[in-house]
């Protein structure tokens, strides 16, 4: 059974008892198989695994789902016990933010595009909490899902720019057999919406196929965008083909030397906003 910890002081004493390397998996709870794949990768990589569960208010805008975000600590810890982790750090908001933080992480220009356009304060809040939890746990390695690709790129950039002593590892997206990317927000989808939501993965698959057959970033974007824009029940927010490291638009800046691109999309299905992405190669 993992040890459930809710204060920073208890976290420090529990960490002091551990010898060997430590891997961190940060979550907001409502755990699913996607999170467990991060935990399994963490277990492979280090002697000990710490999982944090905290619904971080700083990364939700005023009209977003902070209040309704699923909170199910008992079910989450039970699920983590099936895989086996050392520590679960699940602090209250007052423990993490005893007062409004005055010193803030500025995530820079990469946080103002795509997710950052629709969710202007999101990445500042994400980096604030990620920086804080990395400082509290001081892991050797931290695992983040490829599903939140822009978040991943920003975390890597923060760690590089601030010389933070941690290795960041990405874990591929977990999908249901239908192709839908696993997300805690999938629980909001009704039966018909679930079927409509499959269009996101289908649009990305079409784009990937086009890239495989030699299409340019613009052609890849257009084929995926057309499919999703016409998909019933789906309201497109954005679809673009970007550099996975910088989130620059490859239609504008061209294919980078590393040849990798990422088709990214966000769309509403009913009132649920979903994101997804797929890696593509443009170097033949
Ligand atoms: O990806 C998430 O679940 C969150 O953004 C994270 C990294 C746990 C920070 O709150």
mmCIF file of C-alpha atoms and ligand atoms in Angstrom:
data_model
loop_
_atom_site.group_PDB
_atom_site.id
_atom_site.type_symbol
_atom_site.label_atom_id
_atom_site.label_comp_id
_atom_site.label_asym_id
_atom_site.label_seq_id
_atom_site.Cartn_x
_atom_site.Cartn_y
_atom_site.Cartn_z
ATOM 1 C CA UNK A 1 0.000 0.000 0.000
ATOM 2 C CA UNK A 2 1.281 3.454 -0.837
ATOM 3 C CA UNK A 3 1.683 6.060 1.896
ATOM 4 C CA UNK A 4 -0.849 8.899 1.589
ATOM 5 C CA UNK A 5 0.612 12.247 2.547
ATOM 6 C CA UNK A 6 -1.079 15.629 2.675
ATOM 7 C CA UNK A 7 1.510 18.039 4.092
ATOM 8 C CA UNK A 8 4.831 19.301 2.775
ATOM 9 C CA UNK A 9 6.534 18.470 6.100
ATOM 10 C CA UNK A 10 5.353 14.840 5.998
ATOM 11 C CA UNK A 11 6.390 14.610 2.374
ATOM 12 C CA UNK A 12 9.920 15.749 3.248
ATOM 13 C CA UNK A 13 10.261 13.242 6.123
ATOM 14 C CA UNK A 14 8.903 10.392 3.973
ATOM 15 C CA UNK A 15 11.297 11.290 1.135
ATOM 16 C CA UNK A 16 14.191 11.393 3.614
ATOM 17 C CA UNK A 17 13.481 7.733 4.478
ATOM 18 C CA UNK A 18 13.915 6.659 0.856
ATOM 19 C CA UNK A 19 17.286 5.696 -0.543
ATOM 20 C CA UNK A 20 17.928 5.508 -4.272
ATOM 21 C CA UNK A 21 16.445 7.358 -7.213
ATOM 22 C CA UNK A 22 13.004 8.964 -7.220
ATOM 23 C CA UNK A 23 10.575 9.434 -10.114
ATOM 24 C CA UNK A 24 7.619 11.817 -9.969
ATOM 25 C CA UNK A 25 4.269 11.598 -11.735
ATOM 26 C CA UNK A 26 2.134 14.729 -11.302
ATOM 27 C CA UNK A 27 -1.619 14.411 -11.717
ATOM 28 C CA UNK A 28 -4.866 16.167 -10.908
ATOM 29 C CA UNK A 29 -6.465 12.854 -9.936
ATOM 30 C CA UNK A 30 -9.447 11.180 -11.645
ATOM 31 C CA UNK A 31 -6.853 8.635 -12.627
ATOM 32 C CA UNK A 32 -7.217 6.357 -15.630
ATOM 33 C CA UNK A 33 -5.073 3.942 -17.614
ATOM 34 C CA UNK A 34 -3.205 6.896 -19.187
ATOM 35 C CA UNK A 35 -1.937 7.960 -15.747
ATOM 36 C CA UNK A 36 -1.078 4.364 -14.903
ATOM 37 C CA UNK A 37 1.112 4.180 -18.004
ATOM 38 C CA UNK A 38 3.061 7.160 -16.608
ATOM 39 C CA UNK A 39 3.369 5.388 -13.255
ATOM 40 C CA UNK A 40 4.571 2.167 -14.914
ATOM 41 C CA UNK A 41 7.204 4.090 -16.893
ATOM 42 C CA UNK A 42 8.267 5.829 -13.659
ATOM 43 C CA UNK A 43 8.606 2.484 -11.875
ATOM 44 C CA UNK A 44 10.890 1.209 -14.643
ATOM 45 C CA UNK A 45 13.064 4.299 -14.404
ATOM 46 C CA UNK A 46 13.637 4.768 -10.676
ATOM 47 C CA UNK A 47 13.834 2.986 -7.314
ATOM 48 C CA UNK A 48 10.878 4.934 -5.885
ATOM 49 C CA UNK A 49 7.781 6.568 -7.348
ATOM 50 C CA UNK A 50 5.934 9.573 -5.954
ATOM 51 C CA UNK A 51 2.531 10.488 -7.422
ATOM 52 C CA UNK A 52 1.041 13.892 -6.692
ATOM 53 C CA UNK A 53 -2.707 14.468 -6.839
ATOM 54 C CA UNK A 54 -3.771 18.100 -6.750
ATOM 55 C CA UNK A 55 -6.424 19.966 -8.704
ATOM 56 C CA UNK A 56 -4.450 23.159 -9.189
ATOM 57 C CA UNK A 57 -6.768 26.196 -9.091
ATOM 58 C CA UNK A 58 -4.170 28.456 -10.716
ATOM 59 C CA UNK A 59 -4.436 26.685 -14.064
ATOM 60 C CA UNK A 60 -8.229 27.041 -14.446
ATOM 61 C CA UNK A 61 -9.803 30.145 -15.945
ATOM 62 C CA UNK A 62 -12.910 31.675 -14.314
ATOM 63 C CA UNK A 63 -15.312 29.927 -16.736
ATOM 64 C CA UNK A 64 -13.589 26.555 -16.637
ATOM 65 C CA UNK A 65 -14.393 23.340 -14.796
ATOM 66 C CA UNK A 66 -12.358 23.776 -11.582
ATOM 67 C CA UNK A 67 -15.387 23.228 -9.326
ATOM 68 C CA UNK A 68 -16.785 20.279 -11.263
ATOM 69 C CA UNK A 69 -13.409 18.640 -12.015
ATOM 70 C CA UNK A 70 -13.764 15.023 -10.778
ATOM 71 C CA UNK A 71 -12.251 14.508 -7.308
ATOM 72 C CA UNK A 72 -12.059 10.867 -6.181
ATOM 73 C CA UNK A 73 -9.064 10.420 -3.903
ATOM 74 C CA UNK A 74 -10.158 7.042 -2.526
ATOM 75 C CA UNK A 75 -10.643 5.502 -5.956
ATOM 76 C CA UNK A 76 -7.374 7.068 -7.142
ATOM 77 C CA UNK A 77 -5.296 5.638 -4.292
ATOM 78 C CA UNK A 78 -6.946 2.235 -4.767
ATOM 79 C CA UNK A 79 -5.998 2.327 -8.457
ATOM 80 C CA UNK A 80 -2.429 3.356 -7.636
ATOM 81 C CA UNK A 81 -2.224 0.414 -5.214
ATOM 82 C CA UNK A 82 -2.858 -1.951 -8.134
ATOM 83 C CA UNK A 83 0.398 -0.748 -9.678
ATOM 84 C CA UNK A 84 2.270 0.008 -6.453
ATOM 85 C CA UNK A 85 3.821 3.420 -5.735
ATOM 86 C CA UNK A 86 5.794 4.588 -2.696
ATOM 87 C CA UNK A 87 4.163 7.908 -1.839
ATOM 88 C CA UNK A 88 0.979 9.686 -2.861
ATOM 89 C CA UNK A 89 1.137 13.415 -2.152
ATOM 90 C CA UNK A 90 -2.394 14.836 -2.074
ATOM 91 C CA UNK A 91 -2.286 18.255 -0.402
ATOM 92 C CA UNK A 92 -5.204 20.596 0.293
ATOM 93 C CA UNK A 93 -5.239 23.925 -1.519
ATOM 94 C CA UNK A 94 -4.300 25.735 1.731
ATOM 95 C CA UNK A 95 -1.180 23.578 2.060
ATOM 96 C CA UNK A 96 -0.023 24.337 -1.470
ATOM 97 C CA UNK A 97 -1.019 27.986 -1.498
ATOM 98 C CA UNK A 98 -1.209 29.301 2.095
ATOM 99 C CA UNK A 99 -1.642 32.680 0.435
ATOM 100 C CA UNK A 100 -1.866 33.897 -3.146
ATOM 101 C CA UNK A 101 1.652 33.361 -4.563
ATOM 102 C CA UNK A 102 3.348 36.689 -5.289
ATOM 103 C CA UNK A 103 6.296 35.406 -7.287
ATOM 104 C CA UNK A 104 5.032 33.912 -10.518
ATOM 105 C CA UNK A 105 6.504 31.861 -13.331
ATOM 106 C CA UNK A 106 6.118 33.659 -16.659
ATOM 107 C CA UNK A 107 5.828 30.903 -19.274
ATOM 108 C CA UNK A 108 6.764 33.215 -22.162
ATOM 109 C CA UNK A 109 5.461 33.353 -25.730
ATOM 110 C CA UNK A 110 4.894 29.621 -26.217
ATOM 111 C CA UNK A 111 2.068 29.902 -23.683
ATOM 112 C CA UNK A 112 0.155 32.464 -25.725
ATOM 113 C CA UNK A 113 -0.662 30.268 -28.735
ATOM 114 C CA UNK A 114 -3.099 27.368 -29.288
ATOM 115 C CA UNK A 115 -4.144 26.222 -25.770
ATOM 116 C CA UNK A 116 -2.864 29.564 -24.511
ATOM 117 C CA UNK A 117 -5.195 31.524 -26.808
ATOM 118 C CA UNK A 118 -8.303 29.828 -25.451
ATOM 119 C CA UNK A 119 -6.902 29.415 -21.922
ATOM 120 C CA UNK A 120 -4.786 32.555 -21.346
ATOM 121 C CA UNK A 121 -3.732 31.885 -17.734
ATOM 122 C CA UNK A 122 -3.489 28.115 -18.022
ATOM 123 C CA UNK A 123 0.215 27.557 -18.593
ATOM 124 C CA UNK A 124 1.357 30.142 -16.038
ATOM 125 C CA UNK A 125 -0.663 28.158 -13.483
ATOM 126 C CA UNK A 126 0.667 24.823 -14.718
ATOM 127 C CA UNK A 127 4.315 25.916 -14.574
ATOM 128 C CA UNK A 128 3.781 27.491 -11.136
ATOM 129 C CA UNK A 129 2.588 24.193 -9.664
ATOM 130 C CA UNK A 130 5.015 22.005 -11.610
ATOM 131 C CA UNK A 131 7.954 24.150 -10.463
ATOM 132 C CA UNK A 132 6.666 23.979 -6.876
ATOM 133 C CA UNK A 133 6.099 20.211 -6.792
ATOM 134 C CA UNK A 134 9.483 19.569 -8.439
ATOM 135 C CA UNK A 135 11.033 21.666 -5.644
ATOM 136 C CA UNK A 136 9.117 19.760 -2.977
ATOM 137 C CA UNK A 137 9.861 16.248 -4.273
ATOM 138 C CA UNK A 138 13.247 16.913 -5.944
ATOM 139 C CA UNK A 139 12.925 13.845 -8.169
ATOM 140 C CA UNK A 140 15.650 12.557 -10.486
ATOM 141 C CA UNK A 141 13.114 12.194 -13.249
ATOM 142 C CA UNK A 142 9.535 13.365 -13.828
ATOM 143 C CA UNK A 143 7.066 11.836 -16.283
ATOM 144 C CA UNK A 144 4.451 13.786 -18.250
ATOM 145 C CA UNK A 145 1.979 12.604 -20.880
ATOM 146 C CA UNK A 146 2.420 13.379 -24.563
ATOM 147 C CA UNK A 147 -1.326 14.084 -24.659
ATOM 148 C CA UNK A 148 -0.714 17.540 -23.138
ATOM 149 C CA UNK A 149 1.954 18.256 -25.737
ATOM 150 C CA UNK A 150 2.116 22.030 -25.296
ATOM 151 C CA UNK A 151 2.351 21.609 -21.520
ATOM 152 C CA UNK A 152 5.177 19.106 -22.030
ATOM 153 C CA UNK A 153 7.081 21.476 -24.335
ATOM 154 C CA UNK A 154 6.672 24.306 -21.812
ATOM 155 C CA UNK A 155 7.831 22.158 -18.884
ATOM 156 C CA UNK A 156 10.907 21.087 -20.859
ATOM 157 C CA UNK A 157 11.587 24.742 -21.710
ATOM 158 C CA UNK A 158 11.216 25.846 -18.076
ATOM 159 C CA UNK A 159 13.564 23.083 -16.883
ATOM 160 C CA UNK A 160 16.138 24.025 -19.540
ATOM 161 C CA UNK A 161 15.855 27.797 -19.098
ATOM 162 C CA UNK A 162 15.998 27.651 -15.274
ATOM 163 C CA UNK A 163 18.622 24.845 -15.164
ATOM 164 C CA UNK A 164 16.367 22.746 -12.973
ATOM 165 C CA UNK A 165 18.093 19.503 -11.914
ATOM 166 C CA UNK A 166 15.506 17.043 -13.192
ATOM 167 C CA UNK A 167 15.097 14.923 -16.284
ATOM 168 C CA UNK A 168 11.745 15.227 -18.062
ATOM 169 C CA UNK A 169 10.395 12.109 -19.786
ATOM 170 C CA UNK A 170 7.393 11.954 -22.103
ATOM 171 C CA UNK A 171 5.016 9.001 -22.194
ATOM 172 C CA UNK A 172 2.954 8.297 -25.363
ATOM 173 C CA UNK A 173 -0.800 8.930 -25.464
ATOM 174 C CA UNK A 174 -2.979 6.047 -24.301
ATOM 175 C CA UNK A 175 -6.051 5.511 -26.476
ATOM 176 C CA UNK A 176 -9.182 3.470 -26.111
ATOM 177 C CA UNK A 177 -9.712 0.761 -28.738
ATOM 178 C CA UNK A 178 -11.943 3.264 -30.549
ATOM 179 C CA UNK A 179 -8.946 5.614 -30.870
ATOM 180 C CA UNK A 180 -10.223 8.211 -28.380
ATOM 181 C CA UNK A 181 -7.330 9.574 -26.322
ATOM 182 C CA UNK A 182 -7.825 8.835 -22.621
ATOM 183 C CA UNK A 183 -8.704 11.922 -20.607
ATOM 184 C CA UNK A 184 -10.291 12.555 -17.224
ATOM 185 C CA UNK A 185 -12.716 14.836 -19.092
ATOM 186 C CA UNK A 186 -14.040 11.935 -21.237
ATOM 187 C CA UNK A 187 -16.371 11.175 -18.307
ATOM 188 C CA UNK A 188 -18.299 14.350 -19.250
ATOM 189 C CA UNK A 189 -19.246 12.872 -22.671
ATOM 190 C CA UNK A 190 -22.723 11.465 -23.273
ATOM 191 C CA UNK A 191 -23.146 8.361 -25.486
ATOM 192 C CA UNK A 192 -23.652 10.276 -28.757
ATOM 193 C CA UNK A 193 -20.927 12.761 -27.869
ATOM 194 C CA UNK A 194 -18.508 9.895 -27.307
ATOM 195 C CA UNK A 195 -19.058 8.751 -30.921
ATOM 196 C CA UNK A 196 -18.716 12.341 -32.210
ATOM 197 C CA UNK A 197 -15.480 12.757 -30.240
ATOM 198 C CA UNK A 198 -13.835 9.964 -32.228
ATOM 199 C CA UNK A 199 -13.526 12.475 -35.097
ATOM 200 C CA UNK A 200 -10.513 14.079 -33.384
ATOM 201 C CA UNK A 201 -8.379 10.956 -33.638
ATOM 202 C CA UNK A 202 -9.745 10.209 -37.127
ATOM 203 C CA UNK A 203 -8.757 13.692 -38.346
ATOM 204 C CA UNK A 204 -5.245 13.278 -36.943
ATOM 205 C CA UNK A 205 -4.903 9.825 -38.499
ATOM 206 C CA UNK A 206 -5.804 11.269 -41.921
ATOM 207 C CA UNK A 207 -3.146 13.962 -41.492
ATOM 208 C CA UNK A 208 -0.542 11.426 -40.446
ATOM 209 C CA UNK A 209 -1.341 9.335 -43.482
ATOM 210 C CA UNK A 210 -0.992 12.384 -45.740
ATOM 211 C CA UNK A 211 2.439 13.166 -44.220
ATOM 212 C CA UNK A 212 3.511 9.567 -44.746
ATOM 213 C CA UNK A 213 2.658 9.977 -48.433
ATOM 214 C CA UNK A 214 4.829 13.089 -48.773
ATOM 215 C CA UNK A 215 2.347 15.913 -48.100
ATOM 216 C CA UNK A 216 3.600 19.277 -46.842
ATOM 217 C CA UNK A 217 2.655 20.686 -43.412
ATOM 218 C CA UNK A 218 0.028 22.863 -45.130
ATOM 219 C CA UNK A 219 -1.537 19.889 -46.940
ATOM 220 C CA UNK A 220 -1.495 17.824 -43.746
ATOM 221 C CA UNK A 221 -3.168 20.649 -41.824
ATOM 222 C CA UNK A 222 -5.797 21.146 -44.510
ATOM 223 C CA UNK A 223 -6.771 17.495 -44.782
ATOM 224 C CA UNK A 224 -7.128 17.093 -41.009
ATOM 225 C CA UNK A 225 -8.872 20.428 -40.555
ATOM 226 C CA UNK A 226 -11.422 19.795 -43.316
ATOM 227 C CA UNK A 227 -12.376 16.462 -41.751
ATOM 228 C CA UNK A 228 -12.792 17.878 -38.276
ATOM 229 C CA UNK A 229 -14.542 21.070 -39.387
ATOM 230 C CA UNK A 230 -17.170 18.935 -41.156
ATOM 231 C CA UNK A 231 -17.528 16.326 -38.404
ATOM 232 C CA UNK A 232 -21.046 16.319 -36.886
ATOM 233 C CA UNK A 233 -21.302 17.500 -33.275
ATOM 234 C CA UNK A 234 -17.754 18.862 -33.210
ATOM 235 C CA UNK A 235 -16.869 22.545 -32.889
ATOM 236 C CA UNK A 236 -13.256 23.087 -33.870
ATOM 237 C CA UNK A 237 -11.138 25.368 -31.692
ATOM 238 C CA UNK A 238 -7.805 24.973 -33.506
ATOM 239 C CA UNK A 239 -5.907 22.523 -35.642
ATOM 240 C CA UNK A 240 -2.302 23.147 -36.618
ATOM 241 C CA UNK A 241 0.931 21.419 -37.547
ATOM 242 C CA UNK A 242 3.704 22.600 -35.241
ATOM 243 C CA UNK A 243 7.272 21.942 -34.178
ATOM 244 C CA UNK A 244 6.851 19.716 -31.080
ATOM 245 C CA UNK A 245 9.680 21.551 -29.285
ATOM 246 C CA UNK A 246 8.783 25.186 -29.939
ATOM 247 C CA UNK A 247 5.145 25.047 -31.038
ATOM 248 C CA UNK A 248 6.002 27.221 -34.052
ATOM 249 C CA UNK A 249 3.559 26.761 -36.926
ATOM 250 C CA UNK A 250 5.303 24.665 -39.601
ATOM 251 C CA UNK A 251 3.071 26.145 -42.303
ATOM 252 C CA UNK A 252 4.711 29.502 -41.500
ATOM 253 C CA UNK A 253 8.284 28.535 -40.545
ATOM 254 C CA UNK A 254 8.768 25.419 -42.667
ATOM 255 C CA UNK A 255 9.919 21.948 -41.669
ATOM 256 C CA UNK A 256 12.587 22.033 -38.923
ATOM 257 C CA UNK A 257 15.959 20.288 -39.348
ATOM 258 C CA UNK A 258 14.855 17.435 -37.061
ATOM 259 C CA UNK A 259 12.016 16.691 -39.505
ATOM 260 C CA UNK A 260 9.420 16.132 -36.799
ATOM 261 C CA UNK A 261 6.024 17.752 -36.693
ATOM 262 C CA UNK A 262 3.008 17.495 -34.436
ATOM 263 C CA UNK A 263 -0.589 17.801 -35.575
ATOM 264 C CA UNK A 264 -2.411 19.381 -32.639
ATOM 265 C CA UNK A 265 -6.094 19.990 -32.187
ATOM 266 C CA UNK A 266 -8.680 21.132 -29.679
ATOM 267 C CA UNK A 267 -12.425 20.915 -30.174
ATOM 268 C CA UNK A 268 -15.639 21.058 -28.226
ATOM 269 C CA UNK A 269 -17.978 18.093 -28.297
ATOM 270 C CA UNK A 270 -21.116 19.359 -26.600
ATOM 271 C CA UNK A 271 -19.760 21.379 -23.704
ATOM 272 C CA UNK A 272 -16.632 19.233 -23.302
ATOM 273 C CA UNK A 273 -13.375 20.592 -24.661
ATOM 274 C CA UNK A 274 -11.013 17.850 -25.822
ATOM 275 C CA UNK A 275 -7.420 18.000 -27.063
ATOM 276 C CA UNK A 276 -5.411 15.477 -29.025
ATOM 277 C CA UNK A 277 -2.236 15.318 -31.108
ATOM 278 C CA UNK A 278 -0.198 13.023 -33.319
ATOM 279 C CA UNK A 279 3.462 13.050 -34.308
ATOM 280 C CA UNK A 280 4.320 13.119 -38.003
ATOM 281 C CA UNK A 281 7.582 13.098 -39.931
ATOM 282 C CA UNK A 282 8.332 15.310 -42.907
ATOM 283 C CA UNK A 283 11.709 13.903 -43.840
ATOM 284 C CA UNK A 284 10.475 11.022 -45.937
HETATM 285 O O1 LIG B 1 -1.384 17.480 -16.724
HETATM 286 C C1 LIG B 1 -1.949 17.689 -15.624
HETATM 287 O O2 LIG B 1 -2.711 16.871 -15.117
HETATM 288 C C2 LIG B 1 -1.662 18.995 -14.886
HETATM 289 O O3 LIG B 1 -1.567 20.069 -15.751
HETATM 290 C C3 LIG B 1 -0.430 18.897 -13.968
HETATM 291 C C4 LIG B 1 0.842 18.670 -14.751
HETATM 292 C C5 LIG B 1 -0.636 17.773 -12.965
HETATM 293 C C6 LIG B 1 -0.270 20.218 -13.200
HETATM 294 O O4 LIG B 1 -1.378 20.504 -12.421
#
